Amino acid sequence: MVPLLLYVPPALHMVTFSMKEVAGITSVQSFFGAASGAIAHKRHRRVSTPLAWIMGGGMGAGSLAGSFASKVVSSEAILILFAIMALMASILMFFPTPESGPESDAQDLKFSRHLALALGLSIGLLSGIIGQGGAFLFIPAMLYILRIPTRITIGTAMVIGMVSSVSVLIGRAGTNQIPYLEAGVLVAGVLIGAQAGSALSQKTPTAILRKILAVMIAATAINMGYELLIT
């Protein structure tokens, strides 16, 4: 969304947004898009509430610790590590793994709570240090380490993303960094798109869903590497 808002409007001879305005707009879009998607996936019984709370809580605590640690850790070094890990994760997701657990109902999902908490803390710590969201790491972690079925992973990730975006949204709103009109227009489209996307997700083979996720994660890693090169 960030590169789309930065480069598409000027290319169409429309308004030009600054990076601060884009950050404000996407903070609103991230929350409402995740919330809309989470509601839709919950309706299809694809959200594991215990997993979302345990892993999301661990990420919240880790992010808080990482934000303090960022003062003494080189963000450039961590950014490189993040980009490398994201590329490795995207490549890994092209390889099929046997689906485990009930695909149709997340309520009966079995997983290691201690491992989920440890993963949340670790990914949250890295996220807090460099100020980047960890979705492109915790989704592969849920798929390949916790062995969560693909559709439940996607649905639960929506809830984790919604919770993790609250603090960002509050911070941006509290410091008057949100262009509310533009954000409102974007959110209107996101709410519709998230509902349509969740419905399409239920009818899409899991192998294709994994490939789509892999491409998106790889694009995130490439974007982070680009940001590192220009800073």
Short mmCIF file of C-alpha atoms in Angstrom, two decimals:
data_model
loop_
_atom_site.label_atom_id
_atom_site.label_comp_id
_atom_site.label_asym_id
_atom_site.label_seq_id
_atom_site.Cartn_x
_atom_site.Cartn_y
_atom_site.Cartn_z
CA MET A 1 0.00 0.00 0.00
CA VAL A 2 2.86 2.40 0.80
CA PRO A 3 4.46 2.36 -2.68
CA LEU A 4 1.01 2.49 -4.29
CA LEU A 5 0.11 5.67 -2.41
CA LEU A 6 3.53 7.22 -2.98
CA TYR A 7 3.85 6.64 -6.71
CA VAL A 8 0.46 5.94 -8.33
CA PRO A 9 -1.36 9.24 -7.58
CA PRO A 10 1.50 11.42 -8.97
CA ALA A 11 1.71 9.18 -12.04
CA LEU A 12 -1.99 9.86 -12.65
CA HIS A 13 -1.46 13.61 -12.11
CA MET A 14 -3.39 13.53 -8.86
CA VAL A 15 -2.47 14.60 -5.33
CA THR A 16 1.03 13.81 -4.05
CA PHE A 17 1.31 12.40 -0.53
CA SER A 18 4.31 12.82 1.75
CA MET A 19 5.73 9.76 3.51
CA LYS A 20 4.27 11.00 6.80
CA GLU A 21 0.81 11.30 5.23
CA VAL A 22 1.13 7.84 3.69
CA ALA A 23 2.12 6.40 7.07
CA GLY A 24 -0.94 7.99 8.65
CA ILE A 25 -3.29 6.74 5.93
CA THR A 26 -1.92 3.18 6.02
CA SER A 27 -2.17 3.05 9.82
CA VAL A 28 -5.93 3.47 9.45
CA GLN A 29 -6.12 1.14 6.45
CA SER A 30 -4.14 -1.59 8.26
CA PHE A 31 -6.46 -1.63 11.26
CA PHE A 32 -9.78 -1.55 9.40
CA GLY A 33 -8.59 -3.92 6.67
CA ALA A 34 -7.41 -6.47 9.25
CA ALA A 35 -10.59 -6.02 11.31
CA SER A 36 -12.83 -6.53 8.28
CA GLY A 37 -10.87 -9.58 7.17
CA ALA A 38 -10.84 -11.01 10.69
CA ILE A 39 -14.63 -10.72 10.96
CA ALA A 40 -15.08 -12.42 7.61
CA HIS A 41 -12.67 -15.27 8.39
CA LYS A 42 -14.24 -15.67 11.85
CA ARG A 43 -17.57 -16.15 10.12
CA HIS A 44 -16.03 -19.02 8.16
CA ARG A 45 -14.60 -20.48 11.41
CA ARG A 46 -11.01 -19.90 10.27
CA VAL A 47 -9.79 -17.93 13.32
CA SER A 48 -8.15 -19.59 16.32
CA THR A 49 -8.78 -17.15 19.18
CA PRO A 50 -6.32 -18.83 21.63
CA LEU A 51 -3.54 -18.75 19.02
CA ALA A 52 -4.28 -15.12 18.19
CA TRP A 53 -4.13 -14.05 21.83
CA ILE A 54 -1.02 -16.08 22.72
CA MET A 55 1.03 -15.19 19.66
CA GLY A 56 -0.32 -11.64 19.44
CA GLY A 57 0.35 -11.06 23.14
CA GLY A 58 3.89 -12.34 22.74
CA MET A 59 4.43 -10.05 19.76
CA GLY A 60 3.10 -7.08 21.72
CA ALA A 61 5.46 -7.72 24.63
CA GLY A 62 8.38 -8.39 22.29
CA SER A 63 7.71 -5.25 20.26
CA LEU A 64 7.68 -3.14 23.42
CA ALA A 65 11.03 -4.58 24.50
CA GLY A 66 12.42 -4.19 21.00
CA SER A 67 11.42 -0.53 20.84
CA PHE A 68 13.58 0.15 23.90
CA ALA A 69 16.43 -2.04 22.61
CA SER A 70 16.46 -0.16 19.31
CA LYS A 71 18.45 2.62 20.97
CA VAL A 72 21.52 0.42 21.31
CA VAL A 73 21.11 -1.94 18.32
CA SER A 74 22.00 -1.04 14.74
CA SER A 75 18.68 -0.89 12.89
CA GLU A 76 20.50 -1.35 9.58
CA ALA A 77 21.90 -4.70 10.68
CA ILE A 78 18.53 -5.90 11.93
CA LEU A 79 16.86 -4.67 8.73
CA ILE A 80 19.28 -6.76 6.67
CA LEU A 81 18.53 -9.78 8.87
CA PHE A 82 14.79 -9.19 8.47
CA ALA A 83 15.07 -8.94 4.69
CA ILE A 84 17.12 -12.14 4.49
CA MET A 85 14.70 -14.01 6.74
CA ALA A 86 11.73 -12.78 4.71
CA LEU A 87 13.31 -13.96 1.46
CA MET A 88 14.06 -17.35 3.01
CA ALA A 89 10.49 -17.56 4.30
CA SER A 90 9.03 -16.71 0.88
CA ILE A 91 11.16 -19.40 -0.79
CA LEU A 92 10.17 -21.92 1.88
CA MET A 93 6.48 -21.26 1.26
CA PHE A 94 6.78 -22.51 -2.32
CA PHE A 95 7.42 -25.99 -0.90
CA PRO A 96 4.28 -27.91 0.08
CA THR A 97 3.82 -29.23 3.61
CA PRO A 98 1.18 -31.67 4.78
CA GLU A 99 -1.83 -29.86 6.23
CA SER A 100 -2.46 -30.72 9.87
CA GLY A 101 -5.43 -30.04 12.07
CA PRO A 102 -9.04 -29.47 11.04
CA GLU A 103 -9.20 -27.18 8.04
CA SER A 104 -12.88 -26.44 8.41
CA ASP A 105 -13.08 -25.45 12.09
CA ALA A 106 -10.41 -23.61 14.08
CA GLN A 107 -12.04 -24.29 17.45
CA ASP A 108 -10.50 -27.76 17.68
CA LEU A 109 -7.02 -26.61 16.63
CA LYS A 110 -4.14 -28.17 18.58
CA PHE A 111 -0.83 -26.32 18.85
CA SER A 112 2.09 -25.77 21.23
CA ARG A 113 1.22 -22.74 23.35
CA HIS A 114 4.76 -22.38 24.67
CA LEU A 115 6.22 -22.46 21.16
CA ALA A 116 3.60 -19.97 19.91
CA LEU A 117 4.46 -17.59 22.75
CA ALA A 118 8.19 -17.94 22.09
CA LEU A 119 7.72 -17.25 18.38
CA GLY A 120 5.56 -14.21 19.13
CA LEU A 121 8.14 -12.81 21.55
CA SER A 122 11.04 -13.38 19.13
CA ILE A 123 9.34 -11.91 16.07
CA GLY A 124 7.92 -9.05 18.13
CA LEU A 125 11.38 -8.23 19.44
CA LEU A 126 12.76 -7.91 15.92
CA SER A 127 9.70 -5.92 14.83
CA GLY A 128 10.13 -3.47 17.69
CA ILE A 129 13.81 -2.93 16.99
CA ILE A 130 13.38 -1.82 13.38
CA GLY A 131 9.81 -0.52 13.57
CA GLN A 132 8.46 -2.94 10.97
CA GLY A 133 5.48 -5.25 11.25
CA GLY A 134 6.31 -8.95 11.54
CA ALA A 135 3.45 -10.46 9.52
CA PHE A 136 5.80 -11.70 6.81
CA LEU A 137 7.64 -13.70 9.48
CA PHE A 138 4.87 -14.91 11.78
CA ILE A 139 2.76 -16.25 8.90
CA PRO A 140 5.51 -18.67 7.72
CA ALA A 141 6.24 -19.47 11.37
CA MET A 142 2.61 -20.44 11.91
CA LEU A 143 2.60 -22.54 8.73
CA TYR A 144 5.92 -24.34 9.01
CA ILE A 145 6.84 -24.36 12.71
CA LEU A 146 3.47 -24.50 14.45
CA ARG A 147 1.97 -26.53 11.56
CA ILE A 148 -1.23 -24.47 11.44
CA PRO A 149 -3.48 -25.16 8.40
CA THR A 150 -3.22 -22.50 5.70
CA ARG A 151 -6.72 -21.04 5.90
CA ILE A 152 -6.64 -20.88 9.71
CA THR A 153 -3.23 -19.22 9.50
CA ILE A 154 -4.59 -16.51 7.21
CA GLY A 155 -7.68 -15.91 9.34
CA THR A 156 -5.78 -15.84 12.63
CA ALA A 157 -3.11 -13.56 11.14
CA MET A 158 -5.86 -11.03 10.46
CA VAL A 159 -6.69 -10.87 14.17
CA ILE A 160 -3.03 -10.59 15.17
CA GLY A 161 -2.56 -7.83 12.60
CA MET A 162 -5.61 -5.99 13.91
CA VAL A 163 -4.35 -6.09 17.51
CA SER A 164 -0.80 -5.09 16.58
CA SER A 165 -2.01 -2.15 14.49
CA VAL A 166 -4.02 -0.57 17.32
CA SER A 167 -1.01 1.04 19.00
CA VAL A 168 0.23 2.46 15.69
CA LEU A 169 -3.20 3.88 14.92
CA ILE A 170 -3.50 5.47 18.37
CA GLY A 171 -0.04 6.99 18.08
CA ARG A 172 -0.71 8.50 14.65
CA ALA A 173 -4.12 9.83 15.67
CA GLY A 174 -2.79 11.28 18.90
CA THR A 175 -0.12 13.24 17.05
CA ASN A 176 -2.45 14.45 14.27
CA GLN A 177 -0.66 12.57 11.48
CA ILE A 178 -3.74 11.14 9.75
CA PRO A 179 -5.42 12.77 6.70
CA TYR A 180 -8.88 11.54 7.66
CA LEU A 181 -10.68 12.23 4.38
CA GLU A 182 -8.18 10.30 2.26
CA ALA A 183 -7.97 7.54 4.88
CA GLY A 184 -11.76 7.25 4.93
CA VAL A 185 -11.93 6.79 1.16
CA LEU A 186 -9.25 4.11 1.28
CA VAL A 187 -10.91 2.33 4.20
CA ALA A 188 -14.23 2.19 2.30
CA GLY A 189 -12.52 0.24 -0.47
CA VAL A 190 -10.56 -1.92 1.98
CA LEU A 191 -13.68 -2.98 3.88
CA ILE A 192 -15.31 -4.20 0.68
CA GLY A 193 -12.12 -5.78 -0.63
CA ALA A 194 -11.39 -7.66 2.59
CA GLN A 195 -14.86 -9.22 2.62
CA ALA A 196 -14.58 -10.22 -1.05
CA GLY A 197 -11.05 -11.52 -0.54
CA SER A 198 -12.00 -13.68 2.43
CA ALA A 199 -14.85 -15.23 0.46
CA LEU A 200 -12.52 -15.91 -2.48
CA SER A 201 -9.95 -17.37 -0.08
CA GLN A 202 -12.37 -20.11 0.99
CA LYS A 203 -12.69 -21.28 -2.62
CA THR A 204 -9.01 -21.03 -3.56
CA PRO A 205 -6.80 -24.14 -3.28
CA THR A 206 -4.35 -23.88 -0.38
CA ALA A 207 -1.38 -24.43 -2.70
CA ILE A 208 -2.31 -21.27 -4.61
CA LEU A 209 -2.89 -19.35 -1.36
CA ARG A 210 0.63 -20.28 -0.22
CA LYS A 211 2.14 -19.08 -3.49
CA ILE A 212 0.26 -15.77 -3.25
CA LEU A 213 1.52 -15.32 0.31
CA ALA A 214 5.05 -16.22 -0.78
CA VAL A 215 5.04 -13.56 -3.51
CA MET A 216 3.72 -10.93 -1.10
CA ILE A 217 6.36 -11.79 1.51
CA ALA A 218 9.13 -11.68 -1.11
CA ALA A 219 7.88 -8.27 -2.26
CA THR A 220 8.03 -7.05 1.34
CA ALA A 221 11.62 -8.25 1.67
CA ILE A 222 12.63 -6.58 -1.60
CA ASN A 223 10.98 -3.33 -0.51
CA MET A 224 12.87 -3.43 2.80
CA GLY A 225 16.13 -4.01 0.96
CA TYR A 226 15.36 -1.07 -1.33
CA GLU A 227 14.65 1.16 1.67
CA LEU A 228 17.98 0.07 3.16
CA LEU A 229 19.87 0.99 -0.01
CA ILE A 230 18.38 4.48 -0.33
CA THR A 231 18.86 5.44 3.33
#
